[in-house]
Short mmCIF file of C-alpha atoms and ligand atoms in Angstrom, two decimals:
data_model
loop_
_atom_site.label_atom_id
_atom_site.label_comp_id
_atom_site.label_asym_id
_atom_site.label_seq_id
_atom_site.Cartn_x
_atom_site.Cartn_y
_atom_site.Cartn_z
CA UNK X 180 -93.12 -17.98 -12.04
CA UNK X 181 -94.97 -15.08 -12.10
CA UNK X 182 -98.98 -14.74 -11.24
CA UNK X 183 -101.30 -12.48 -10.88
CA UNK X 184 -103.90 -11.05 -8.34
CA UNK X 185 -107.44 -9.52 -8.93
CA UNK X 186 -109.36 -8.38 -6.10
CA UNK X 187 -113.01 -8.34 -7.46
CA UNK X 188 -115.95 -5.37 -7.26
CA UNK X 189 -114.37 -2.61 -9.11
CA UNK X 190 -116.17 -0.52 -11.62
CA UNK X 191 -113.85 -0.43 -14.80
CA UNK X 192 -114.02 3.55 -16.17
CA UNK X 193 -111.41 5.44 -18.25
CA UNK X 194 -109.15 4.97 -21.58
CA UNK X 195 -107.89 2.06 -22.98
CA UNK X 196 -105.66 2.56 -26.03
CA UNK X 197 -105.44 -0.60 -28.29
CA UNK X 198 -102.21 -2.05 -29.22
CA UNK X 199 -101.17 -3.15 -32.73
CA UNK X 200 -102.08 -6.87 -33.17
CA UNK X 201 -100.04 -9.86 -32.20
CA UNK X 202 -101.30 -12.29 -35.08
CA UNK X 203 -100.17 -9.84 -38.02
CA UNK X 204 -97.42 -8.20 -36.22
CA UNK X 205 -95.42 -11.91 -36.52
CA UNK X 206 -96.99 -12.52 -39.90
CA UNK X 207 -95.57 -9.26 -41.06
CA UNK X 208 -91.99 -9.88 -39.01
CA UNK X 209 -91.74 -13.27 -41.51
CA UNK X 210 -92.09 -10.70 -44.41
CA UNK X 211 -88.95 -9.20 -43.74
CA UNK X 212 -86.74 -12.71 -45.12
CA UNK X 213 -88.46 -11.92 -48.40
CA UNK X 214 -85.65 -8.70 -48.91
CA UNK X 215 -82.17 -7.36 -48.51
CA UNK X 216 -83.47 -4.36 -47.28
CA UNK X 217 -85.38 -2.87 -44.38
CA UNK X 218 -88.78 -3.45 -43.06
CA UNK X 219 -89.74 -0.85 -40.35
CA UNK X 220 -93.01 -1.90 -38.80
CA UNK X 221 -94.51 0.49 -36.58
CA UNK X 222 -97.12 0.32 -34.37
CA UNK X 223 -95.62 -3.00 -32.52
CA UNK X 224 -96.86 -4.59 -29.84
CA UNK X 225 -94.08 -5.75 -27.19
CA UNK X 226 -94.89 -8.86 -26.19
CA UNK X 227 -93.64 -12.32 -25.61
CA UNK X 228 -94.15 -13.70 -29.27
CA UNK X 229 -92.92 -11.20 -31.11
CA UNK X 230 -89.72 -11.12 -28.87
CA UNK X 231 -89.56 -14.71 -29.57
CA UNK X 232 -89.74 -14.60 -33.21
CA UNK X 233 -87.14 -12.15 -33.31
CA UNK X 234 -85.04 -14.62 -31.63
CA UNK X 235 -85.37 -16.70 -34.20
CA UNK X 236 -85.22 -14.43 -37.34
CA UNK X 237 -82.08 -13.70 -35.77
CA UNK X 238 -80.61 -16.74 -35.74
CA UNK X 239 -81.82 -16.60 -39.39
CA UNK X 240 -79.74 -13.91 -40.50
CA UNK X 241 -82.07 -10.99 -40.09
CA UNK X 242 -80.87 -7.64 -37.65
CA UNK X 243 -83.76 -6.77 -35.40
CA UNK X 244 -83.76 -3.51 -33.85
CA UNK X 245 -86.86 -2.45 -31.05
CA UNK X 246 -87.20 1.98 -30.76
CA UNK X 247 -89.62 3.93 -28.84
CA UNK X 248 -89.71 6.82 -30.26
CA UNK X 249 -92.17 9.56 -30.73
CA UNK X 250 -93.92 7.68 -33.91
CA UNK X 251 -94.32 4.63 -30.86
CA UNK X 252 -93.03 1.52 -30.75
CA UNK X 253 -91.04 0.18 -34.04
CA UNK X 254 -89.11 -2.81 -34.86
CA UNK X 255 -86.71 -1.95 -37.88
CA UNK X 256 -85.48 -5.76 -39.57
CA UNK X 257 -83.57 -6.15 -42.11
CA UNK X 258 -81.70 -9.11 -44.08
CA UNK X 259 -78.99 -8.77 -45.81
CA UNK X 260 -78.35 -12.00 -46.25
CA UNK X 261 -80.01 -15.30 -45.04
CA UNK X 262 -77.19 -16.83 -43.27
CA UNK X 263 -78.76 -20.00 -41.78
CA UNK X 264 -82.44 -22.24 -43.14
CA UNK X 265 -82.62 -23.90 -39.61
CA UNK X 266 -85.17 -23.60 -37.89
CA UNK X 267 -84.91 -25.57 -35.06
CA UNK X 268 -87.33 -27.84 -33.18
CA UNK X 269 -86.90 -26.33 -29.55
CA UNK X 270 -88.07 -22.57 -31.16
CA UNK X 271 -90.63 -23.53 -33.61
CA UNK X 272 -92.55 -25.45 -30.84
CA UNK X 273 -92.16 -22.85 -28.12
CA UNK X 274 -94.22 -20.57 -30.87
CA UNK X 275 -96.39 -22.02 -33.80
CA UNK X 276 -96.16 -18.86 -35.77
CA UNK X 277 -92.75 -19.86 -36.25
CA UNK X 278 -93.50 -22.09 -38.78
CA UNK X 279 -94.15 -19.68 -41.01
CA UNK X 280 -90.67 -18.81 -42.28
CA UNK X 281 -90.52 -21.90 -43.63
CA UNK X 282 -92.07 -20.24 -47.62
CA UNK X 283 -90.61 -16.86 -47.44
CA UNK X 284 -87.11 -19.30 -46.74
CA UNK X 285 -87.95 -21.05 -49.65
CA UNK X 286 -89.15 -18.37 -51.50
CA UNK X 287 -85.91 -16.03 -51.00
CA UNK X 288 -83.02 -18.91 -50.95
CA UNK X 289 -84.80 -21.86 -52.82
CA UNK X 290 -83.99 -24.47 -49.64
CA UNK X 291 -84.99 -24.53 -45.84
CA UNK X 292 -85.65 -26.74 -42.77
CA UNK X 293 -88.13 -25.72 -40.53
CA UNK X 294 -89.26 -27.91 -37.19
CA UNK X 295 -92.99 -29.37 -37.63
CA UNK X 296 -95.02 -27.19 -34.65
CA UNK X 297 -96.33 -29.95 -33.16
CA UNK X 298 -100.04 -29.78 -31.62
CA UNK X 299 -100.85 -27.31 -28.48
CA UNK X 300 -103.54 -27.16 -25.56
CA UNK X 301 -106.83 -26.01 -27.93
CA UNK X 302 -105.97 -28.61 -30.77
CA UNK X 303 -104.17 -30.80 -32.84
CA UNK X 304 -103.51 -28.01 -35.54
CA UNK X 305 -101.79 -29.49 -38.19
CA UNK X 306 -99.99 -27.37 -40.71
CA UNK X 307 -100.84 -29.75 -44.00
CA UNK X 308 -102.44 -27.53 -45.89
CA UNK X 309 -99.17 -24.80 -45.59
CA UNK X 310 -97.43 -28.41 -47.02
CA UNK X 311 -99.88 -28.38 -50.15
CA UNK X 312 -99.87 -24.96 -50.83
CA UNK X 313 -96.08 -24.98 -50.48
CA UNK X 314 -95.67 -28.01 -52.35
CA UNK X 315 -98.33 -26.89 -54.79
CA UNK X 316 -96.21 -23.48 -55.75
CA UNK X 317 -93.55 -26.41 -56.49
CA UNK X 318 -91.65 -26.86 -53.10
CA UNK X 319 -90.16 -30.26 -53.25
CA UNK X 320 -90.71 -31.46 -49.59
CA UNK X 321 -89.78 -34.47 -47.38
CA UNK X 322 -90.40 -34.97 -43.50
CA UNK X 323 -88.17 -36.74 -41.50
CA UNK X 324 -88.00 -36.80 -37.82
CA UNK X 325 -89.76 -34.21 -36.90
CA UNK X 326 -88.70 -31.21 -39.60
CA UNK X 327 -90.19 -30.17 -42.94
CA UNK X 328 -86.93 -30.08 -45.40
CA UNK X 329 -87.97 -27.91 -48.58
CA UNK X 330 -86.14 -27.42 -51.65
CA UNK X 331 -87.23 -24.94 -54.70
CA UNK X 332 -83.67 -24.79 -56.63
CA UNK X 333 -85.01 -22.93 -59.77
CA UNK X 334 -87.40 -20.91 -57.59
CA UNK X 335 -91.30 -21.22 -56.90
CA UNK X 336 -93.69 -21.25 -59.53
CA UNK X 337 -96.84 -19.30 -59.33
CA UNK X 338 -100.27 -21.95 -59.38
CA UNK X 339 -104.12 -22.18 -58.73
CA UNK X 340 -104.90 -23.55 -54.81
CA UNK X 341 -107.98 -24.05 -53.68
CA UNK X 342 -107.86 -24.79 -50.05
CA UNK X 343 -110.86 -27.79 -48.80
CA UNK X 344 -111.25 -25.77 -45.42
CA UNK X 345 -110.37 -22.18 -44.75
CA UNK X 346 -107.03 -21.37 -42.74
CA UNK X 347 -105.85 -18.23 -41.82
CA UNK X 348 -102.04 -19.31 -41.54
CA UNK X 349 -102.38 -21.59 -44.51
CA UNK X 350 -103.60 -18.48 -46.60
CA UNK X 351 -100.78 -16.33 -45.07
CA UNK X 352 -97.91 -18.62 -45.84
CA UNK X 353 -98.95 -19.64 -48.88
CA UNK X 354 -98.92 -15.40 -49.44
CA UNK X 355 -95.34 -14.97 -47.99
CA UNK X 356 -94.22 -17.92 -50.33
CA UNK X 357 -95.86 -16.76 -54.01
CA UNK X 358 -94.99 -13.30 -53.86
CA UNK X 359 -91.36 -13.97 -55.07
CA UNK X 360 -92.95 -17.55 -57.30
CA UNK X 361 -92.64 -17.02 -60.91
CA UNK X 362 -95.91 -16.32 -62.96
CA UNK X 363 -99.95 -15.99 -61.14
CA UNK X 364 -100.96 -17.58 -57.84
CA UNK X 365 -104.50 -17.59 -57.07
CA UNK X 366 -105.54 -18.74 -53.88
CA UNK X 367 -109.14 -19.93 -53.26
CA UNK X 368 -111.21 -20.23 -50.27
CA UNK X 369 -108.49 -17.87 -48.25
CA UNK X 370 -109.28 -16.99 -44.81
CA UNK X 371 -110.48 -13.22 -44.88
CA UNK X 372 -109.69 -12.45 -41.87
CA UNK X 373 -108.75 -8.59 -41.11
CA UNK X 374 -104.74 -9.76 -41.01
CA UNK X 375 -104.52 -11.00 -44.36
CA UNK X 376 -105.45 -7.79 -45.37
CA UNK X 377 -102.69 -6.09 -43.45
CA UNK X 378 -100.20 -8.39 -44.90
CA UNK X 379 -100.88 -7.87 -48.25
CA UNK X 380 -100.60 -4.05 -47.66
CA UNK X 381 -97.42 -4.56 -46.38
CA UNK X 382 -96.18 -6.91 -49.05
CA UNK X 383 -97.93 -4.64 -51.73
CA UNK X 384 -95.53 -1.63 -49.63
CA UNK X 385 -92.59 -3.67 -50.64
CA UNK X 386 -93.12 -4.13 -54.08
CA UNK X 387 -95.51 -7.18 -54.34
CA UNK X 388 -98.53 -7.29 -56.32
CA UNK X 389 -101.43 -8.97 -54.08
CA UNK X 390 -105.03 -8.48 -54.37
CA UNK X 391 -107.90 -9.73 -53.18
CA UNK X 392 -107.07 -9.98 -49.60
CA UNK X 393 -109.81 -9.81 -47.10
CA UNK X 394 -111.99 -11.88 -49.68
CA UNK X 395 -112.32 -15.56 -50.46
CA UNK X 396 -109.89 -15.15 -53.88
CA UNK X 397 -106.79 -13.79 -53.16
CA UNK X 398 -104.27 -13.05 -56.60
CA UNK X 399 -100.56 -12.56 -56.35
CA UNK X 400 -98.92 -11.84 -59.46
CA UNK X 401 -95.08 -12.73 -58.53
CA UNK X 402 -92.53 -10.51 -58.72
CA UNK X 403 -88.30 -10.83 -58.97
CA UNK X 404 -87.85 -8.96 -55.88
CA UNK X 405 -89.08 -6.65 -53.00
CA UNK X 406 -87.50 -3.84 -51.28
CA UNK X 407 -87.74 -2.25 -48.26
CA UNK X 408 -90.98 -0.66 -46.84
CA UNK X 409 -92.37 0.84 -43.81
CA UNK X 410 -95.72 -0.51 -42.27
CA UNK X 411 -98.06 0.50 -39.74
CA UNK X 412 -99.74 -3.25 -37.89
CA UNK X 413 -103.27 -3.41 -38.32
CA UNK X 414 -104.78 -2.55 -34.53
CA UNK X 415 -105.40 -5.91 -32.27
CA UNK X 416 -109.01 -6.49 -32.81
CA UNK X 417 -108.95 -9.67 -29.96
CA UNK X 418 -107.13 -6.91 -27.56
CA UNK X 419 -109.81 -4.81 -28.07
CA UNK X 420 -112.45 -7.25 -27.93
CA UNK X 421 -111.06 -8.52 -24.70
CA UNK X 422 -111.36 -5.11 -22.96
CA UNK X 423 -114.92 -4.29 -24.20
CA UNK X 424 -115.90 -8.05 -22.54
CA UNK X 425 -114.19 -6.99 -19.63
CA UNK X 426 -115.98 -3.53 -19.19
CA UNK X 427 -119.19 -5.38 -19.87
CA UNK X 428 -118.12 -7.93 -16.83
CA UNK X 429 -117.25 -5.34 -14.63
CA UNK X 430 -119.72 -2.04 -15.63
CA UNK X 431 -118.67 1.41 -15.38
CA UNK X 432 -117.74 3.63 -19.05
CA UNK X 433 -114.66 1.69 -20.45
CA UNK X 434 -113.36 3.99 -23.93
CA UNK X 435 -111.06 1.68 -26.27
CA UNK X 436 -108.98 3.63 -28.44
CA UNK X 437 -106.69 3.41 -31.55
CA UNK X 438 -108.88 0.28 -32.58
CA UNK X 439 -111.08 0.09 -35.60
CA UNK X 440 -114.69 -1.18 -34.21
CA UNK X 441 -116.17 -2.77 -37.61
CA UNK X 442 -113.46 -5.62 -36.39
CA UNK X 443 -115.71 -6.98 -33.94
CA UNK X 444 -118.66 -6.45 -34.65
CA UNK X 445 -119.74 -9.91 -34.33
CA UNK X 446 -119.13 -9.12 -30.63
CA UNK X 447 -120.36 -5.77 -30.52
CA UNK X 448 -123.94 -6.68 -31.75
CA UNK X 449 -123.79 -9.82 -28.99
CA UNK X 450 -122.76 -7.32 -26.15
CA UNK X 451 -125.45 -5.32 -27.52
CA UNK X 452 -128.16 -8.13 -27.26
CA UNK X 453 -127.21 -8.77 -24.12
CA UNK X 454 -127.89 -5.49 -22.60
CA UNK X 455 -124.47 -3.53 -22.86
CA UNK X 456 -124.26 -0.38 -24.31
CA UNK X 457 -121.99 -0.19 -27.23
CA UNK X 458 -121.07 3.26 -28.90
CA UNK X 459 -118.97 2.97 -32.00
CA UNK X 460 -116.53 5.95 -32.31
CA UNK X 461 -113.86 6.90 -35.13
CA UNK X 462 -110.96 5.06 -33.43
CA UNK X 463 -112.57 2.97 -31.38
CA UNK X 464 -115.50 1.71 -28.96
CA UNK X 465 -117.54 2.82 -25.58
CA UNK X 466 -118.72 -0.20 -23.87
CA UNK X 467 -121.35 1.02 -21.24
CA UNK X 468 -122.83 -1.18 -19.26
CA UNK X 469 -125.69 0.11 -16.53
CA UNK X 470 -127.81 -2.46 -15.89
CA UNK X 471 -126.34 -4.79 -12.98
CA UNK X 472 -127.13 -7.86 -15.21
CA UNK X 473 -126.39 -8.51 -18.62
CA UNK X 474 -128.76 -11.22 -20.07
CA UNK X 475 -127.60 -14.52 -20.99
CA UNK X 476 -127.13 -15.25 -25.03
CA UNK X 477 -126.13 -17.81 -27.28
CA UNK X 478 -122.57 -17.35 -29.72
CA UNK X 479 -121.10 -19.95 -32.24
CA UNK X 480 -117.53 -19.01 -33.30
CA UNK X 481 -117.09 -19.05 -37.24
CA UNK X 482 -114.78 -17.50 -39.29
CA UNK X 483 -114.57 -13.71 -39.62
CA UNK X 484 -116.60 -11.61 -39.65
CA UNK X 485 -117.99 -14.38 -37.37
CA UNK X 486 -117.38 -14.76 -33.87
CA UNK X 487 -113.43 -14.99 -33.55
CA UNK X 488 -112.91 -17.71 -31.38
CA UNK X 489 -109.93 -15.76 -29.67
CA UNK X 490 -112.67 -14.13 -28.30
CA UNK X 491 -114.50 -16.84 -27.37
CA UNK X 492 -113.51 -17.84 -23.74
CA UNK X 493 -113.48 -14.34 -22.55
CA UNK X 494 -117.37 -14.41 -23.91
CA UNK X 495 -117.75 -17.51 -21.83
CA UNK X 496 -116.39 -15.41 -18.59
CA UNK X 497 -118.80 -12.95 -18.92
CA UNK X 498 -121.79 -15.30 -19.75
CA UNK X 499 -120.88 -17.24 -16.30
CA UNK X 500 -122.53 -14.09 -14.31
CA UNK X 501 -125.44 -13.18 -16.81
CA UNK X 502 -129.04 -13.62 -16.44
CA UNK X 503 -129.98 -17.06 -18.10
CA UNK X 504 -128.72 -19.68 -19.82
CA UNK X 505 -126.41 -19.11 -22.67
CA UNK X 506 -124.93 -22.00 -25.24
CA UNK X 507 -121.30 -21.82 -26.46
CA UNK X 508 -120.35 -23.38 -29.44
CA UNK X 509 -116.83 -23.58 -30.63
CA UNK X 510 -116.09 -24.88 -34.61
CA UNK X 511 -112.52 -23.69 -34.73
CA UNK X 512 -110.81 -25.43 -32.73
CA UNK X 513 -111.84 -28.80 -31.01
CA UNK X 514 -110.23 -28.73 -27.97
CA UNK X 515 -110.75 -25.28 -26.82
CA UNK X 516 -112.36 -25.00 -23.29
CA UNK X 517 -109.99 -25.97 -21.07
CA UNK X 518 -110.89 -22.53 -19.26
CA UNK X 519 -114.41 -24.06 -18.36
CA UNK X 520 -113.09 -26.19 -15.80
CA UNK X 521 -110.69 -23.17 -14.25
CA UNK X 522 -114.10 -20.84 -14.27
CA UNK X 523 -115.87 -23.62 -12.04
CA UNK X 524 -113.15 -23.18 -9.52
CA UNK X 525 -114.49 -19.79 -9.62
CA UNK X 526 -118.37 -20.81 -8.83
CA UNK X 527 -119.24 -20.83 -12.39
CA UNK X 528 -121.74 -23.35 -13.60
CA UNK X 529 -120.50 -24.39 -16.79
CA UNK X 530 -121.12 -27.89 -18.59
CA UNK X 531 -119.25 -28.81 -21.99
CA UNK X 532 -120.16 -31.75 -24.61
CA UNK X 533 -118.32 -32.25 -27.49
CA UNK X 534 -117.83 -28.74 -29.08
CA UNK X 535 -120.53 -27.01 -27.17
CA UNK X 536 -120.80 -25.60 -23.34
CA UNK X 537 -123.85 -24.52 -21.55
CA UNK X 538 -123.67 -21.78 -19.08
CA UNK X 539 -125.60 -21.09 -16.50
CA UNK X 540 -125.32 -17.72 -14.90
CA UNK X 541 -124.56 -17.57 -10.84
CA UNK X 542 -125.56 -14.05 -9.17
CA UNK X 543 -121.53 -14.18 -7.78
CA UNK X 544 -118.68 -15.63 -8.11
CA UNK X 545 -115.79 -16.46 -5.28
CA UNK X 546 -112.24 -15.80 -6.02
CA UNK X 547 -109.66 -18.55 -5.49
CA UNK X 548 -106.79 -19.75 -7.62
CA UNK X 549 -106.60 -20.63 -11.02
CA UNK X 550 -104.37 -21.36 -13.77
CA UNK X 551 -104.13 -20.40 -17.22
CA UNK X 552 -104.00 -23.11 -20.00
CA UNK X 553 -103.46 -20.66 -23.11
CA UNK X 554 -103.39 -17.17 -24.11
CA UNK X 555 -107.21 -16.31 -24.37
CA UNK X 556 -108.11 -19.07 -21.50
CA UNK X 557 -105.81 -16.93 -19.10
CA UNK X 558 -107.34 -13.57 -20.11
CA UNK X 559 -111.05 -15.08 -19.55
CA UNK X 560 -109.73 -15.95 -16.19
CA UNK X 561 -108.66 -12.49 -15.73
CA UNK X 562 -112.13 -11.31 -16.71
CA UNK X 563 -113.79 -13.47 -14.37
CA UNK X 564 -111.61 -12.67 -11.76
CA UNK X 565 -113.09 -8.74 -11.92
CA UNK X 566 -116.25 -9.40 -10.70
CA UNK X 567 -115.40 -12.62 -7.81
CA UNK X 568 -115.82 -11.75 -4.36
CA UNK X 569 -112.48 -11.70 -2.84
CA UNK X 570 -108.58 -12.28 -4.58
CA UNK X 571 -108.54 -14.25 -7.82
CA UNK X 572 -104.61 -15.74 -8.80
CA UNK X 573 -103.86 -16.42 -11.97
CA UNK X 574 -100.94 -19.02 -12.43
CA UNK X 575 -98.87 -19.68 -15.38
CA UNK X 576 -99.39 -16.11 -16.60
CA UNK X 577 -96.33 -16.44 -19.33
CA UNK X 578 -99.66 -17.05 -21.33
CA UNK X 579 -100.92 -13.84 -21.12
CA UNK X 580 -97.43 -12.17 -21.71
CA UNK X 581 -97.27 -13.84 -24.85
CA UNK X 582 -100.27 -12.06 -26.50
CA UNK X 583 -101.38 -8.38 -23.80
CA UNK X 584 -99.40 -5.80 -23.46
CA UNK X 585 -99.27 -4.03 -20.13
CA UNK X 586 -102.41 -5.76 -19.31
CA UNK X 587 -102.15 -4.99 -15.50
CA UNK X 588 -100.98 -1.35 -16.52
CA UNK X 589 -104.46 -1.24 -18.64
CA UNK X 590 -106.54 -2.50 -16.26
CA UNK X 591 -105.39 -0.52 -13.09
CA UNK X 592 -105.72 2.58 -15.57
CA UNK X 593 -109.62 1.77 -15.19
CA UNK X 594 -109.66 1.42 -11.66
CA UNK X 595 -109.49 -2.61 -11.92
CA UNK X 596 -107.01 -3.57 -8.89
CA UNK X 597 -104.70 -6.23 -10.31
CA UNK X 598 -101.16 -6.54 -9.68
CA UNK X 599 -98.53 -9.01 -10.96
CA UNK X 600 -96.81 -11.15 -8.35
CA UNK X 601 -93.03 -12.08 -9.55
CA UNK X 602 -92.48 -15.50 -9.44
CA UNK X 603 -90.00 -16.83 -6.54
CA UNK X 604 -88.06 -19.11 -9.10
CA UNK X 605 -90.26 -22.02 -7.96
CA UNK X 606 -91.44 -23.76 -11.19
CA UNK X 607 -95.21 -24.62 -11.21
CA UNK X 608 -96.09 -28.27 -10.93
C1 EPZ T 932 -104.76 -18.28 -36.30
O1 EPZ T 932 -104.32 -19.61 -36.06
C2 EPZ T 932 -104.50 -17.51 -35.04
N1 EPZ T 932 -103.08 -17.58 -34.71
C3 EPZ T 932 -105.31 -18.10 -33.89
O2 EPZ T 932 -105.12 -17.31 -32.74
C4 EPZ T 932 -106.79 -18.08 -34.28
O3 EPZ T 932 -107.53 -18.71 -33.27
C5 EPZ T 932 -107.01 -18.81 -35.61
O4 EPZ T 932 -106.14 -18.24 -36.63
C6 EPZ T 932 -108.44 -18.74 -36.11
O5 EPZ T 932 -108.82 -17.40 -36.26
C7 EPZ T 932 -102.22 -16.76 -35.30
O6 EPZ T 932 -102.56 -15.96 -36.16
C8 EPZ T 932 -100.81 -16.87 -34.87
P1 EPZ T 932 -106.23 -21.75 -38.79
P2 EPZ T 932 -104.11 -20.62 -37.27
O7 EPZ T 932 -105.15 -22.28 -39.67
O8 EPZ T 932 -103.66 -19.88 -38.45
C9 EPZ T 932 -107.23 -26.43 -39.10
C10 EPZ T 932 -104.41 -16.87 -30.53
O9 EPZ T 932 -104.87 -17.13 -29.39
N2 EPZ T 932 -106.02 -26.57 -39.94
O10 EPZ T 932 -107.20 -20.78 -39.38
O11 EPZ T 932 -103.28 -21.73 -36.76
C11 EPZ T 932 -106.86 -26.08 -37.65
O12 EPZ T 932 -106.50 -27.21 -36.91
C12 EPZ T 932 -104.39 -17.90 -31.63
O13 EPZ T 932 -103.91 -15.76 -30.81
C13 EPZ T 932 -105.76 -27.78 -40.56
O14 EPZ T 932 -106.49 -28.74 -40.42
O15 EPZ T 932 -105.62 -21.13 -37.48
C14 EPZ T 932 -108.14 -25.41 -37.18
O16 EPZ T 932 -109.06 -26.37 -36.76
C15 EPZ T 932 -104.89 -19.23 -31.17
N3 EPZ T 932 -104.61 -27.88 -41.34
C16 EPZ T 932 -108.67 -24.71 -38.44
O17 EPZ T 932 -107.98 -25.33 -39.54
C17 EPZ T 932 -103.78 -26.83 -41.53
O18 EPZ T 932 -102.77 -26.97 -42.24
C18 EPZ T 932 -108.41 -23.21 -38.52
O19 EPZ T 932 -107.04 -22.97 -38.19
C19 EPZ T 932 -104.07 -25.59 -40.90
C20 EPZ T 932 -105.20 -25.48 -40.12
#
């Protein structure tokens, strides 16, 4: 399998152009089962998931076609016809995400079954409160080894939900589903998250009628049917927060681009406090950073506009080099610091109790090899690897593919040497 190499000490300085963002991009993909007619999305990220989920909206019924054109990257999908409701165990667990067909299947033939996701690295993450809302809008559904089997025969009905903790996918699917219920839905405590709002753009593009999106009521007054639509994905706000850590951790004059900054500014104003310079620009960021050590501070992930979790480990990367102590709690997700133990292969000094880690800044860290446990854990080892004396490897980088695009290509742009070893067919123990 493939890794990759990081020799550390180079100043990052230059252009990075933000691409459009994984988490709506496969929201918005989903969208397209709710019509027989085309949804172009443009400004797609390539990258391992939404690959993946095209896979499977093909076996679905749904033609996916990738262009690079002069507009950028697009992915034109369209449905005709849902020729299959499977959704089959060994897809929907490669990619939780997948799940997420599961109401716009309902919603668009009245029957389905989907795979249950199963748990992953950071958490259990169950997917009960997509059953409620689901079941709520007046899904009848049964589990039975392993797979969700939904039917709506006369079609959803539209109802009130108020969800007892706030979930971004729960909010979304319950979205994809009521657009096409009969009568009102009105969804309380919804995640407000940047995405949702993108979604319901897109939905409203093809005929929907959502509002609300982005706050904690979200309305969707169903509608018969929705057409075709073209869409432009929301830019990745973790992407871009991932390369402002990183010029931060290295220093230099990094530049993102085609971004929209007031999507991290939880981040921003902690780079800030710790010493970076931070210049907010019309499509993007400058992260400066002159000093030769940032100091150390505290961040507790929370909801947006909180501090996104996805953002979280590469936070911790940059922390392990600061000036200080800095404390790192997580509330999202209870199981997510399996990078700490990978950065202490690295020198950092890190210790982690129950959702919180303490850091402990060391003047230099010492490359060596290190493996990535999920998507933002492998970027944060990435990070880390900028500033280690000597060659950092990065194992099990299909990780990373699945959520940075060009990521090497980026970097190197900046004056960052990594490279990407291919893999010698030799699985990874
Ligand atoms: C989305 O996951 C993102 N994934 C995650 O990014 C992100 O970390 C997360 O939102 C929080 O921002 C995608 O968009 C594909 P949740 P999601 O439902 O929707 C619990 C990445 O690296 N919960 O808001 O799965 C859950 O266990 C990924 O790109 C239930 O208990 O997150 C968690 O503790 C990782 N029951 C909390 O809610 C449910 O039915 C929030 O999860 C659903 C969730």
């Amino acid at each position: 399998m493939d890794r990759i190499a990081i020799i550390g000490g180079a100043r990052l300085n230059g252009e990075i152009p933000v691409s459009g963002a994984k988490n709506s991009a496969i929201k918005l993909m989903a969208a397209s089962l709710l019509t027989d007619e085309p949804l172009r999305l443009t400004n797609m990220p390539r990258l391992a998931d939404t690959r993946f989920l095209g896979k499977l909206l093909m076996r679905l019924g749904v033609s996916v076609t990738e262009s690079d054109g002069a507009d950028g990257q697009q992915t034109l999908l369209h449905a005709p016809e849902i020729t299959s409701g499977f959704a089959p165990y060994e897809l929907v667990s490669q990619m939780r995400a997948s799940f997420n067909v599961l109401g716009p299947l309902i919603a668009r033939t009245g029957q389905a079954k989907v795979s249950l996701p199963g748990g992953c690295t950071i958490g259990a993450r169950p997917v009960d409160l997509h059953l409620q809302a689901l079941e709520a809008l007046g899904a009848k559904i049964d589990l039975h080894e392993g797979y969700v089997y939904a039917q709506a025969p006369r079609g959803l009905q539209g109802a009130e939900i108020t969800f007892p903790i706030v979930s971004v996918g729960a909010t979304e699917h319950a979205m994809l589903a009521a657009v096409l219920a009969q009568g009102t839905t009105v969804l309380h405590n919804a995640a407000c998250e940047p995405e949702l709002i993108d979604l319901q753009e897109c939905l409203n593009a093809m005929g929907a009628k959502v509002e609300g999106a982005g706050t904690s009521t979200v309305t969707i007054t169903g509608v018969a049917r929705l057409h075709g639509a073209t869409h432009s994905v929301i830019p990745d706000r973790i992407e871009m927060g991932t390369y402002a850590v990183a010029a931060a951790m290295a220093g230099g004059e990094v530049r993102l681009t085609k971004a929209r900054p007031g999507l991290i500014d939880s981040l921003l104003d902690k780079l800030e406090e710790a010493g970076c310079g931070v210049e907010r620009t019309a499509d993007g960021v400058i992260i400066r950073r002159n000093v030769e050590r940032l100091k150390a501070v505290d961040i507790e992930t929370a909801a947006f506009p909180g501090f996104a979790t996805d953002l979280q480990a590469q936070f911790m990367a940059l922390m392990t080099v600061a000036d200080g102590e800095s404390r790192i709690r997580e509330t999202i997700f209870e199981n997510r610091f399996m990078h700490a133990p990978e950065l202490m292969r690295l020198g950092a000094d890190i210790s982690v109790s129950g959702g919180e880690a303490r850091v402990r800044g060391v003047s230099q860290l010492e490359g060596a090899e290190v493996m990535a446990t999920d998507l933002r854990a492998s970027v944060s080892l990435v990070i880390a690897g900028l500033v280690a004396r000597g060659e950092t490897t990065v194992s099990r980088i299909y990780h990373l593919d699945r959520g940075f695009e060009r990521l090497e290509e980026k970097l190197t742009a900046c004056g960052a040497q990594v490279r990407r070893i291919q893999g010698d067919g030799e699985p990874e123990l």
